[in-house]
């Protein structure tokens, strides 16, 4: 892939916050859990997992809101301080190394369809999943599903996490 094909821009609704993904994401989650349904006010959330170093803030700044999470470890949701749109989250486990970028905030959200559906146990019944995308009742094991280059990047950030 060329560099330009990799670059995806996004931002909030009022356009104060603008960001650029400098790499393709590690993996894209479509989460159907009740927590994500409540937080989006919708049927699921679409999150692109990517290392924080590959999320370039082009303009504005984000306000980080500590929010409870299903795991109990908490979630830090980054929002535009003006229009309050959520642009990404960090979850307890990986700290600030990994961002879960909300795919719907990209200028071209069609570029990142889900690689996996998770927590389908609470999927809203009218949502029909495509048979070719892996789907799990709850969570899954990255080692069995992620492509080799994403797993290599995962090794790198896990090593970093151990050192921190
Ligand atoms: Zn805004
Ligand atoms: Zn969820």
Coordinates of N, CA and C and ligand atoms in Angstrom, one line a residue:
X1 N 0.8 -1.2 0.0 CA 0.0 0.0 0.0 C 0.9 1.3 0.0
X2 N 0.5 2.3 -0.7 CA 1.2 3.5 -0.7 C 0.9 4.3 0.6
X3 N 1.7 5.3 0.8 CA 1.5 6.0 2.1 C 0.2 6.8 2.0
X4 N -0.2 7.3 0.9 CA -1.4 8.1 0.8 C -2.6 7.2 1.0
X5 N -2.5 6.0 0.6 CA -3.7 5.1 0.7 C -3.9 4.7 2.2
X6 N -2.8 4.8 3.0 CA -2.8 4.5 4.4 C -3.4 5.6 5.2
X7 N -3.3 6.8 4.8 CA -3.6 7.9 5.6 C -5.1 8.2 5.6
X8 N -5.7 8.2 6.8 CA -7.1 8.5 7.0 C -7.3 9.7 7.9
X9 N -8.1 10.7 7.5 CA -8.3 11.8 8.4 C -9.7 11.7 9.0
X10 N -9.8 12.4 10.2 CA -11.1 12.4 10.8 C -11.2 13.6 11.7
X11 N -12.4 13.6 12.4 CA -12.6 14.7 13.4 C -14.0 14.7 13.9
X12 N -14.2 15.8 14.8 CA -15.5 15.9 15.5 C -16.5 16.6 14.5
X13 N -17.6 16.9 15.0 CA -18.7 17.5 14.2 C -18.4 19.0 14.0
X14 N -17.9 19.7 15.0 CA -17.7 21.2 14.9 C -16.4 21.5 14.2
X15 N -15.6 20.5 13.9 CA -14.3 20.5 13.2 C -13.2 21.2 14.0
X16 N -13.4 21.4 15.3 CA -12.3 21.9 16.1 C -11.2 20.8 16.2
X17 N -11.6 19.6 16.5 CA -10.6 18.5 16.6 C -10.5 17.8 15.2
X18 N -9.3 17.7 14.7 CA -9.0 17.0 13.5 C -7.8 16.1 13.7
X19 N -7.9 14.9 13.2 CA -6.7 14.0 13.4 C -6.5 13.2 12.2
X20 N -5.3 12.5 12.2 CA -4.9 11.7 11.0 C -4.3 10.4 11.5
X21 N -4.8 9.3 10.9 CA -4.2 8.0 11.3 C -3.0 7.8 10.3
X22 N -1.8 7.6 10.9 CA -0.6 7.5 10.1 C -0.3 6.1 9.7
X23 N -1.1 5.2 10.1 CA -0.9 3.8 9.7 C -2.3 3.1 9.6
X24 N -2.3 2.0 8.9 CA -3.6 1.3 9.0 C -3.8 0.7 10.4
X25 N -5.0 0.6 10.8 CA -5.2 0.1 12.2 C -4.7 -1.4 12.4
X26 N -4.6 -1.7 13.7 CA -4.2 -3.1 14.0 C -5.4 -4.1 13.6
X27 N -6.6 -3.6 14.0 CA -7.7 -4.5 13.8 C -9.0 -3.6 14.1
X28 N -10.1 -3.9 13.4 CA -11.3 -3.1 13.6 C -12.4 -3.9 14.3
X29 N -12.8 -3.4 15.5 CA -13.8 -4.1 16.2 C -15.2 -3.5 16.0
X30 N -16.2 -4.4 15.8 CA -17.5 -4.0 15.9 C -18.1 -4.6 17.2
X31 N -18.3 -3.7 18.2 CA -18.8 -4.2 19.5 C -20.2 -4.0 19.7
X32 N -20.9 -5.1 20.0 CA -22.4 -5.1 20.2 C -22.7 -5.2 21.7
X33 N -21.8 -4.9 22.6 CA -22.1 -5.0 24.0 C -23.1 -3.8 24.4
X34 N -23.8 -4.0 25.5 CA -24.7 -3.1 25.9 C -24.1 -1.7 26.3
X35 N -22.8 -1.8 26.8 CA -22.1 -0.6 27.2 C -21.9 0.3 25.9
X36 N -21.4 -0.3 24.8 CA -21.2 0.4 23.6 C -22.5 0.9 23.0
X37 N -23.5 0.1 23.2 CA -24.8 0.6 22.7 C -25.3 1.8 23.4
X38 N -25.1 1.8 24.7 CA -25.5 3.0 25.5 C -24.6 4.2 25.2
X39 N -23.3 4.0 25.1 CA -22.4 5.1 24.9 C -22.5 5.7 23.5
X40 N -23.0 5.0 22.5 CA -23.2 5.6 21.2 C -24.6 5.9 21.0
X41 N -25.5 5.4 21.8 CA -27.0 5.6 21.6 C -27.4 4.9 20.4
X42 N -26.7 3.8 20.0 CA -26.9 3.1 18.8 C -26.8 1.6 19.0
X43 N -26.7 0.8 17.9 CA -26.7 -0.6 18.0 C -25.4 -1.2 18.3
X44 N -24.3 -0.5 17.9 CA -22.9 -1.0 18.2 C -22.0 0.1 18.0
X45 N -20.7 -0.1 18.4 CA -19.7 0.8 18.1 C -18.7 0.2 17.2
X46 N -18.1 1.0 16.3 CA -17.0 0.6 15.4 C -15.7 1.3 15.8
X47 N -14.8 0.4 16.3 CA -13.5 1.0 16.8 C -12.3 0.5 16.1
X48 N -11.5 1.4 15.6 CA -10.2 1.0 14.9 C -9.1 1.0 16.0
X49 N -8.5 -0.1 16.3 CA -7.5 -0.1 17.3 C -6.2 0.3 16.6
X50 N -5.5 1.2 17.2 CA -4.2 1.7 16.6 C -3.3 2.3 17.7
X51 N -2.0 2.1 17.5 CA -1.1 2.6 18.4 C -1.2 4.2 18.5
X52 N -1.1 4.7 19.7 CA -1.3 6.1 20.0 C -0.3 6.9 19.1
X53 N 0.9 6.4 19.0 CA 1.9 7.2 18.2 C 1.5 7.3 16.7
X54 N 0.6 6.6 16.2 CA 0.1 6.7 14.9 C -1.2 7.6 14.7
X55 N -1.6 8.2 15.8 CA -2.7 9.1 15.8 C -2.2 10.5 15.9
X56 N -2.2 11.3 14.8 CA -1.7 12.6 14.8 C -2.8 13.6 15.0
X57 N -2.7 14.4 16.0 CA -3.7 15.4 16.3 C -3.3 16.6 15.4
X58 N -4.2 16.9 14.4 CA -3.9 18.0 13.4 C -4.3 19.3 13.9
X59 N -5.4 19.4 14.6 CA -5.9 20.6 15.2 C -6.8 20.4 16.4
X60 N -6.9 21.4 17.3 CA -7.7 21.3 18.5 C -7.0 20.4 19.5
X61 N -7.7 20.2 20.6 CA -7.2 19.3 21.6 C -8.4 18.5 22.1
X62 N -8.1 17.4 22.8 CA -9.2 16.6 23.3 C -9.4 16.7 24.8
X63 N -10.6 16.6 25.2 CA -10.8 16.5 26.7 C -11.1 15.1 27.0
X64 N -10.3 14.6 28.0 CA -10.4 13.2 28.4 C -11.4 13.0 29.5
X65 N -12.4 12.2 29.3 CA -13.4 11.9 30.3 C -13.3 10.5 30.8
X66 N -13.1 10.4 32.1 CA -13.0 9.1 32.7 C -14.4 8.5 32.8
X67 N -14.6 7.3 32.3 CA -15.9 6.7 32.1 C -15.8 5.3 32.6
X68 N -16.8 4.8 33.3 CA -16.8 3.4 33.8 C -16.8 2.5 32.5
X69 N -16.3 1.3 32.7 CA -16.3 0.3 31.6 C -16.8 -1.1 32.1
X70 N -17.1 -1.9 31.1 CA -17.6 -3.2 31.4 C -16.6 -4.1 32.2
X71 N -15.3 -3.9 31.9 CA -14.2 -4.7 32.5 C -14.0 -4.2 33.9
X72 N -14.5 -3.0 34.3 CA -14.2 -2.5 35.6 C -12.9 -1.7 35.7
X73 N -12.1 -1.8 34.6 CA -10.8 -1.1 34.6 C -11.0 0.4 34.1
X74 N -12.1 0.7 33.6 CA -12.4 2.1 33.2 C -12.0 2.3 31.8
X75 N -12.5 3.4 31.3 CA -12.2 3.8 29.9 C -12.1 5.3 29.9
X76 N -11.1 5.8 29.1 CA -10.9 7.2 29.0 C -11.4 7.6 27.6
X77 N -12.5 8.4 27.6 CA -13.0 8.8 26.3 C -12.5 10.2 26.0
X78 N -11.9 10.3 24.8 CA -11.4 11.6 24.4 C -12.5 12.3 23.5
X79 N -12.9 13.5 24.0 CA -14.0 14.2 23.3 C -13.5 15.6 22.9
X80 N -14.2 16.1 21.9 CA -14.0 17.5 21.5 C -14.5 18.4 22.7
X81 N -13.7 19.3 23.1 CA -14.1 20.2 24.3 C -15.3 21.1 23.9
X82 N -15.5 21.3 22.6 CA -16.6 22.2 22.2 C -17.9 21.4 21.9
X83 N -17.9 20.5 20.9 CA -19.1 19.8 20.5 C -19.3 18.5 21.3
X84 N -18.3 18.0 22.0 CA -18.4 16.9 22.9 C -18.4 15.5 22.2
X85 N -18.2 15.5 20.9 CA -18.2 14.3 20.1 C -17.0 13.5 20.6
X86 N -17.2 12.2 20.8 CA -16.1 11.2 21.2 C -15.4 10.8 19.9
X87 N -14.0 11.0 20.0 CA -13.2 10.6 18.8 C -12.4 9.3 19.0
X88 N -12.0 9.1 20.2 CA -11.4 7.8 20.6 C -11.4 7.5 22.0
X89 N -11.1 6.3 22.4 CA -11.1 5.8 23.8 C -9.8 5.1 24.0
X90 N -9.4 5.1 25.3 CA -8.3 4.2 25.8 C -9.0 3.3 26.8
X91 N -8.6 2.1 26.8 CA -9.1 1.2 27.8 C -8.1 0.8 28.8
X92 N -8.5 0.5 30.0 CA -7.6 0.1 31.2 C -6.4 -0.6 30.8
X93 N -6.5 -1.8 30.2 CA -5.4 -2.7 30.0 C -4.2 -2.1 29.3
X94 N -4.4 -1.6 28.1 CA -3.3 -1.1 27.3 C -2.9 0.3 27.6
X95 N -3.5 1.0 28.6 CA -3.2 2.3 28.9 C -3.3 3.3 27.8
X96 N -2.4 4.2 27.6 CA -2.5 5.2 26.5 C -1.7 4.7 25.3
X97 N -1.3 3.4 25.3 CA -0.5 3.0 24.1 C -1.4 2.7 22.9
X98 N -2.6 2.3 23.2 CA -3.5 1.9 22.1 C -4.8 2.8 22.2
X99 N -5.1 3.3 21.0 CA -6.4 4.1 21.0 C -7.4 3.3 20.2
X100 N -8.7 3.4 20.6 CA -9.8 2.9 19.9 C -10.5 4.0 19.2
X101 N -10.1 4.2 18.0 CA -10.6 5.4 17.2 C -12.0 5.0 16.7
X102 N -12.9 5.9 16.9 CA -14.3 5.7 16.5 C -14.4 5.9 15.0
X103 N -14.6 4.8 14.3 CA -14.6 4.8 12.8 C -15.5 5.8 12.2
X104 N -16.7 6.0 12.9 CA -17.7 7.0 12.4 C -17.2 8.4 12.3
X105 N -16.1 8.7 13.0 CA -15.5 10.1 13.0 C -14.6 10.3 11.8
X106 N -14.3 9.2 11.1 CA -13.4 9.4 9.9 C -14.1 10.1 8.8
X107 N -13.4 10.8 8.0 CA -14.1 11.4 6.8 C -14.6 10.4 5.8
X108 N -13.8 9.3 5.8 CA -14.3 8.1 5.0 C -14.4 6.9 5.8
X109 N -15.5 6.8 6.6 CA -15.6 5.6 7.5 C -15.8 4.3 6.7
X110 N -16.1 4.4 5.5 CA -16.3 3.2 4.6 C -15.0 2.4 4.5
X111 N -13.8 3.1 4.7 CA -12.5 2.6 4.5 C -12.2 1.5 5.5
X112 N -12.9 1.5 6.7 CA -12.6 0.5 7.7 C -13.8 -0.3 8.2
X113 N -14.2 -1.3 7.4 CA -15.2 -2.2 7.8 C -14.7 -3.1 8.9
X114 N -15.6 -3.6 9.7 CA -15.2 -4.5 10.9 C -14.4 -5.7 10.4
X115 N -13.3 -6.0 11.2 CA -12.6 -7.3 11.0 C -13.2 -8.4 11.9
X116 N -13.9 -8.0 12.9 CA -14.5 -8.9 13.8 C -15.7 -8.3 14.5
X117 N -16.7 -9.1 14.8 CA -17.9 -8.7 15.6 C -17.7 -9.3 17.0
X118 N -17.9 -8.5 18.0 CA -17.7 -9.1 19.4 C -19.0 -8.7 20.2
X119 N -19.1 -9.5 21.3 CA -20.3 -9.4 22.2 C -21.6 -9.5 21.4
X120 N -21.6 -10.5 20.5 CA -22.9 -10.7 19.7 C -24.0 -11.2 20.6
X121 N -23.6 -11.6 21.8 CA -24.7 -12.1 22.8 C -25.7 -11.0 23.0
X122 N -25.3 -9.7 22.9 CA -26.3 -8.7 23.1 C -26.6 -7.9 21.8
X123 N -26.2 -8.5 20.7 CA -26.5 -7.8 19.4 C -28.0 -7.6 19.3
X124 N -28.3 -6.4 18.8 CA -29.7 -6.1 18.6 C -30.3 -7.0 17.4
X125 N -31.4 -7.6 17.7 CA -31.9 -8.7 16.8 C -32.1 -8.3 15.3
X126 N -32.3 -7.0 15.0 CA -32.5 -6.7 13.6 C -31.1 -6.5 12.9
X127 N -30.0 -6.5 13.6 CA -28.7 -6.4 12.9 C -28.3 -7.8 12.4
X128 N -28.2 -7.8 11.1 CA -27.8 -9.1 10.4 C -26.3 -9.0 10.0
X129 N -25.5 -10.0 10.6 CA -24.1 -9.9 10.3 C -23.7 -10.7 9.1
X130 N -22.7 -10.2 8.3 CA -22.3 -10.9 7.1 C -21.6 -12.2 7.5
X131 N -21.8 -13.3 6.8 CA -21.3 -14.6 7.3 C -19.8 -14.6 7.1
X132 N -19.2 -13.8 6.3 CA -17.7 -13.9 6.1 C -16.9 -13.2 7.1
X133 N -17.5 -12.4 8.0 CA -16.7 -11.7 9.1 C -16.8 -12.5 10.4
X134 N -15.7 -12.8 11.0 CA -15.7 -13.6 12.3 C -16.6 -12.9 13.3
X135 N -17.3 -13.7 14.1 CA -18.2 -13.1 15.1 C -18.1 -13.9 16.4
X136 N -18.1 -13.3 17.5 CA -17.9 -14.0 18.8 C -19.0 -13.6 19.8
X137 N -19.5 -14.6 20.5 CA -20.4 -14.4 21.6 C -20.0 -13.3 22.5
X138 N -18.7 -13.4 23.0 CA -18.1 -12.4 23.8 C -16.8 -11.8 23.1
X139 N -15.6 -12.2 23.7 CA -14.4 -11.7 23.1 C -13.7 -12.8 22.3
X140 N -12.5 -12.5 21.8 CA -11.8 -13.5 21.0 C -10.3 -13.4 21.3
X141 N -9.5 -14.3 20.8 CA -8.1 -14.3 21.0 C -7.4 -13.7 19.8
X142 N -6.7 -12.5 20.0 CA -6.0 -11.8 18.9 C -5.1 -12.7 18.1
X143 N -4.4 -13.6 18.8 CA -3.4 -14.5 18.2 C -4.0 -15.3 17.1
X144 N -5.2 -15.7 17.2 CA -5.8 -16.6 16.2 C -6.4 -15.8 15.0
X145 N -6.6 -14.5 15.2 CA -7.4 -13.7 14.2 C -6.6 -12.6 13.5
X146 N -5.7 -12.0 14.3 CA -5.0 -10.8 13.7 C -4.0 -11.2 12.6
X147 N -3.9 -10.4 11.6 CA -2.9 -10.7 10.6 C -1.4 -10.6 11.1
X148 N -0.5 -11.2 10.5 CA 0.9 -11.3 11.0 C 1.5 -9.9 11.3
X149 N 1.3 -8.9 10.4 CA 1.9 -7.6 10.7 C 1.3 -7.0 11.9
X150 N 0.0 -7.1 12.1 CA -0.6 -6.6 13.3 C -0.1 -7.3 14.6
X151 N 0.1 -8.6 14.5 CA 0.6 -9.3 15.7 C 2.0 -8.9 16.0
X152 N 2.8 -8.6 15.0 CA 4.2 -8.1 15.2 C 4.1 -6.8 15.9
X153 N 3.2 -5.9 15.5 CA 3.0 -4.6 16.1 C 2.5 -4.8 17.6
X154 N 1.7 -5.8 17.8 CA 1.2 -6.1 19.1 C 2.3 -6.5 20.0
X155 N 3.2 -7.4 19.6 CA 4.4 -7.7 20.4 C 5.1 -6.5 20.8
X156 N 5.3 -5.6 19.9 CA 6.1 -4.4 20.2 C 5.4 -3.5 21.3
X157 N 4.1 -3.4 21.2 CA 3.4 -2.5 22.2 C 3.3 -3.2 23.5
X158 N 3.2 -4.6 23.5 CA 3.1 -5.3 24.7 C 4.4 -5.2 25.5
X159 N 5.5 -5.3 24.7 CA 6.8 -5.1 25.3 C 7.0 -3.7 26.0
X160 N 6.5 -2.7 25.2 CA 6.5 -1.4 25.8 C 5.7 -1.3 27.0
X161 N 4.6 -1.9 27.0 CA 3.7 -1.9 28.2 C 4.4 -2.5 29.4
X162 N 5.1 -3.6 29.2 CA 5.8 -4.3 30.3 C 6.9 -3.4 30.9
X163 N 7.5 -2.6 30.0 CA 8.6 -1.7 30.4 C 8.1 -0.5 31.2
X164 N 6.8 -0.1 30.9 CA 6.3 1.1 31.5 C 5.9 0.9 33.0
Ligands
LIG1 ZN1 -16.0 19.6 18.0
LIG2 ZN1 -18.6 -2.9 23.7

